[in-house]
XYZ file of C-alpha atoms in Angstrom:
315
model
C -18.299 -0.233 18.330
C -16.159 4.060 18.956
C -12.728 4.130 17.054
C -10.111 5.632 19.846
C -7.854 7.967 18.578
C -4.421 7.741 19.964
C -0.168 8.944 18.950
C 0.219 6.219 21.830
C 2.190 3.395 20.019
C 1.795 1.989 23.861
C -1.909 1.779 23.918
C -2.495 1.171 20.017
C -0.688 -2.177 20.449
C -2.671 -2.988 23.907
C -5.769 -2.925 21.683
C -3.749 -5.354 19.455
C -3.146 -7.902 22.026
C -6.829 -8.009 22.966
C -7.584 -9.427 19.853
C -8.839 -5.916 18.514
C -7.734 -3.479 15.196
C -5.014 -0.834 14.999
C -4.632 1.476 11.747
C -0.937 2.622 11.762
C 1.103 4.817 9.518
C 4.056 3.317 8.031
C 6.340 5.308 4.885
C 3.960 3.934 2.223
C 0.389 4.495 3.575
C -1.325 3.391 6.499
C -2.085 0.143 7.447
C -4.414 -2.119 9.678
C -3.260 -4.322 11.613
C -4.283 -7.570 14.091
C -1.689 -10.161 15.084
C -1.729 -12.314 12.809
C -1.711 -15.471 15.348
C -4.481 -14.576 16.274
C -7.280 -16.228 13.367
C -9.993 -14.136 15.055
C -8.109 -11.241 14.658
C -7.573 -11.384 11.356
C -10.555 -11.918 9.836
C -11.964 -9.055 11.592
C -9.580 -7.017 8.458
C -11.851 -8.711 6.489
C -15.026 -7.924 7.286
C -13.677 -4.326 8.453
C -12.846 -3.790 4.743
C -15.099 -5.194 3.062
C -11.963 -7.149 1.394
C -12.621 -10.696 -0.963
C -10.775 -13.213 0.994
C -8.334 -14.745 -1.756
C -7.193 -11.263 -0.865
C -3.060 -12.423 0.664
C -2.494 -9.389 3.617
C 1.615 -8.606 4.226
C 3.189 -9.724 7.590
C 4.589 -7.093 9.429
C 7.593 -7.385 11.280
C 10.190 -5.348 14.140
C 12.676 -6.806 14.040
C 14.856 -9.149 11.715
C 14.554 -12.445 14.363
C 11.442 -12.211 14.089
C 11.996 -13.686 9.783
C 11.791 -16.896 11.311
C 7.865 -17.202 12.827
C 7.179 -16.446 9.193
C 9.330 -18.036 6.520
C 9.956 -21.375 6.526
C 13.588 -21.386 4.031
C 15.401 -17.874 3.395
C 17.151 -18.117 -0.817
C 20.309 -15.998 -0.753
C 18.292 -13.638 -3.322
C 16.112 -12.987 -0.558
C 19.104 -12.409 1.903
C 20.948 -9.638 0.210
C 17.250 -7.734 -0.955
C 16.384 -7.865 3.138
C 20.363 -6.142 4.141
C 19.606 -3.717 1.933
C 16.617 -2.863 2.413
C 14.796 -3.963 5.077
C 13.876 -1.371 7.303
C 12.101 -0.251 4.324
C 9.307 0.101 1.461
C 9.886 -3.522 0.011
C 7.787 -6.545 0.989
C 9.748 -9.834 0.376
C 7.358 -13.494 -1.010
C 8.499 -16.527 0.707
C 7.123 -20.042 2.194
C 5.657 -19.417 5.191
C 6.604 -21.983 7.763
C 3.035 -24.212 9.496
C 2.662 -21.288 12.692
C 1.665 -18.720 10.080
C -2.425 -19.839 9.245
C -3.934 -20.065 5.794
C -6.312 -17.120 6.660
C -3.599 -14.826 6.415
C -2.732 -16.097 3.215
C -5.834 -16.688 1.379
C -4.654 -19.866 1.963
C -0.761 -19.379 -0.325
C 1.628 -21.937 0.703
C 3.295 -17.696 1.306
C 3.775 -14.455 2.905
C 4.800 -11.294 1.840
C 6.799 -10.049 5.088
C 8.069 -6.536 4.807
C 9.568 -4.564 7.723
C 8.943 -0.430 8.391
C 11.212 1.832 8.434
C 8.915 4.772 9.801
C 9.508 5.764 13.659
C 6.401 5.556 15.098
C 5.412 2.287 13.058
C 8.125 0.786 14.241
C 7.360 1.496 18.622
C 4.497 -0.041 16.966
C 5.420 -3.160 16.399
C 7.771 -3.822 18.923
C 5.296 -3.468 21.169
C 3.209 -5.437 19.641
C 5.706 -7.544 20.436
C 3.737 -10.396 17.713
C 4.379 -9.950 14.055
C 1.798 -7.712 12.502
C -0.997 -8.475 9.456
C -1.428 -5.475 7.451
C -3.717 -4.808 4.430
C -4.141 -1.007 3.552
C -6.827 0.342 6.073
C -8.675 1.558 3.677
C -12.659 0.084 2.254
C -11.505 -2.962 0.157
C -11.150 -0.845 -3.780
C -11.014 3.595 -2.542
C -7.935 4.841 -2.283
C -5.285 3.854 -0.323
C -4.879 5.707 2.808
C -1.969 8.580 3.663
C -3.324 10.293 6.411
C -5.355 9.393 9.441
C -8.216 11.554 9.046
C -8.299 9.333 5.803
C -9.039 6.799 8.005
C -11.673 7.871 10.301
C -13.391 8.284 7.179
C -13.309 4.427 5.393
C -13.227 2.778 8.831
C -13.837 4.827 12.238
C -16.662 2.480 14.047
C -15.188 -0.983 11.685
C -12.169 -0.382 13.394
C -10.727 -0.717 17.820
C -7.881 2.632 16.971
C -6.275 4.284 14.278
C -3.033 4.393 15.577
C -2.309 8.988 14.129
C 0.974 9.743 12.042
C 1.498 12.915 10.004
C 0.691 12.570 6.474
C 3.199 8.766 4.799
C 6.209 10.225 2.932
C 5.873 7.510 -0.365
C 2.408 7.592 -0.847
C 1.976 4.735 -3.028
C 1.964 0.886 -1.207
C 5.677 -1.664 -1.211
C 7.242 -3.379 -3.814
C 6.357 -6.429 -3.555
C 9.050 -9.462 -4.902
C 8.458 -13.032 -4.777
C 11.049 -15.352 -3.805
C 9.847 -18.461 -3.443
C 10.353 -19.417 -6.522
C 13.753 -20.191 -9.034
C 14.349 -16.421 -10.077
C 13.142 -14.112 -7.961
C 9.616 -11.356 -9.386
C 9.190 -8.410 -8.685
C 4.409 -8.753 -8.642
C 3.862 -5.225 -7.695
C 5.941 -1.993 -8.872
C 6.146 0.009 -5.853
C 8.450 2.747 -3.792
C 12.138 0.574 -4.260
C 12.038 0.185 -7.635
C 13.026 -2.205 -10.654
C 16.154 0.064 -11.062
C 17.195 -0.366 -7.445
C 16.319 -4.028 -6.919
C 19.019 -4.766 -10.248
C 21.346 -3.859 -8.231
C 21.401 -6.183 -5.802
C 19.509 -9.056 -8.656
C 20.332 -8.170 -11.408
C 18.293 -11.608 -12.877
C 15.215 -9.845 -10.837
C 12.376 -9.513 -13.579
C 8.504 -7.966 -12.874
C 6.183 -10.781 -13.558
C 3.585 -10.921 -16.096
C -0.067 -10.034 -15.441
C -1.624 -13.430 -16.283
C 1.235 -14.471 -14.562
C 0.138 -17.383 -11.879
C 2.940 -15.758 -9.016
C 0.825 -12.071 -8.860
C -2.033 -13.800 -6.475
C 0.594 -13.998 -4.294
C 0.595 -10.205 -4.051
C -2.026 -8.199 -2.620
C -3.283 -5.177 -4.712
C -3.492 -7.205 -7.870
C -6.575 -9.105 -8.786
C -8.827 -6.423 -8.182
C -9.594 -3.198 -8.630
C -7.861 -0.750 -6.330
C -6.500 2.218 -5.142
C -10.186 3.541 -6.734
C -11.642 7.502 -6.768
C -15.456 7.698 -7.024
C -15.186 9.472 -10.671
C -13.557 8.471 -14.071
C -10.401 8.850 -13.990
C -8.277 9.224 -17.343
C -4.735 9.218 -18.175
C -3.164 11.869 -20.632
C -0.731 12.632 -22.101
C 1.839 15.029 -21.809
C 0.657 18.886 -24.033
C -3.157 19.356 -23.866
C -6.955 18.029 -22.450
C -10.272 17.952 -23.603
C -12.192 20.472 -22.789
C -14.664 18.498 -20.022
C -18.022 17.865 -19.967
C -18.662 17.250 -16.332
C -17.106 18.853 -13.454
C -13.066 17.537 -13.638
C -9.552 17.527 -11.948
C -6.889 17.461 -13.417
C -2.780 16.176 -11.764
C 0.164 16.402 -13.111
C 3.535 17.169 -13.177
C 3.076 20.258 -16.661
C 0.346 23.215 -17.072
C -1.828 21.940 -19.711
C -3.624 24.052 -22.032
C -7.564 23.927 -21.103
C -6.341 23.953 -17.508
C -8.572 26.661 -17.549
C -11.825 25.252 -17.689
C -11.007 22.422 -14.266
C -12.888 22.680 -11.996
C -9.802 21.800 -9.381
C -6.663 21.521 -10.902
C -2.631 19.541 -8.576
C 0.557 20.658 -9.823
C 3.489 18.337 -8.433
C 6.891 19.269 -8.533
C 8.117 15.934 -9.454
C 7.193 12.318 -9.226
C 7.581 11.516 -6.105
C 5.973 14.925 -5.138
C 2.496 12.991 -7.252
C 2.797 9.627 -6.212
C 2.605 10.921 -2.530
C -0.381 12.945 -3.085
C -2.408 11.492 -6.182
C -4.177 8.970 -3.246
C -5.175 11.982 -1.308
C -6.308 14.678 -4.103
C -8.571 11.085 -5.056
C -10.487 12.101 -2.032
C -10.565 15.328 -2.065
C -12.221 14.806 -5.603
C -14.839 12.765 -3.803
C -15.142 14.839 -2.019
C -15.578 17.828 -4.240
C -18.008 15.821 -6.258
C -15.648 15.641 -9.798
C -16.267 13.765 -11.767
C -13.077 12.883 -14.448
C -10.415 12.729 -13.017
C -7.339 14.162 -15.769
C -4.098 12.342 -14.330
C -1.067 12.562 -16.145
C 0.939 9.847 -17.797
C 4.862 10.297 -16.690
C 7.271 8.093 -17.754
C 7.871 4.696 -16.591
C 10.908 4.785 -14.699
C 11.957 4.638 -10.925
C 8.727 5.338 -9.069
C 6.821 6.705 -12.142
C 6.663 2.586 -12.957
C 4.849 2.164 -9.740
C 2.862 5.084 -10.470
C 1.872 4.097 -13.791
C 1.110 0.856 -12.327
C -2.223 2.043 -9.521
C -3.606 4.680 -12.070
C -3.973 2.571 -14.769
C -5.106 -0.247 -12.120
C -7.945 3.327 -10.215
C -8.260 3.971 -14.259
C -10.723 -0.319 -14.580
C -13.544 0.138 -16.331
């Protein structure tokens, strides 16, 4: 299969209507889309990515009207989150309608729903005229793509089309909140912070790492976001002298960085998050053996950043 590159949302949507896969930009990372109601197309996502079938997908909608196609009910708490953060980098998990195929939800009775804010994503989704399921547009387990070139590196020849856009603004995946139970739970930290969510729902809390609800969110049950290199998380101060080719990413210029082959100093936590996955991919291309990542305070976007670092560091 030849993967078509295009900057036209209209042209990309034509592939969706033919039951094929299209990678497209959002404000978080690039997603790999298929028509949610086309079971054969949904199955292609798992094949193209090498994704486990028990890892649920997130539905992307172009309008609030499409929520009724997907969610059997929307609790008051979910309504408040939708009003506050749609469109944006928030995914809300709700009880699904009977029409939503189980292939999209990993057999679960719930579906995660998101409305991206990215202009090109909105144009693409509107032209598709149907909800689109879309995980990140990378091979399963690899760092999520923040540029269309990263998508091509992983999926060229595996998917029909890449809708080209700029490097994504956030660089980390959406926050996932489960609103299908008695109390809202944050299943995956993301660009919408715990502090922002508590301004809308003061009783919201983080789900425990072994909470049964975790299975309702993608990116939580398997090693994810991982470069080929060994990843080491370091605190502020200094870094050990590397014994092999090594790289460093962080906020501070630490003692000992002159011994590193590749160094990226970020201006803020937001800048760190935006550049992290691209840095991982650049390190892979440079055959880096170890990547040292500076830890950050787990507030605001730092909570999501540290979550991704820990998952990428899992053996």
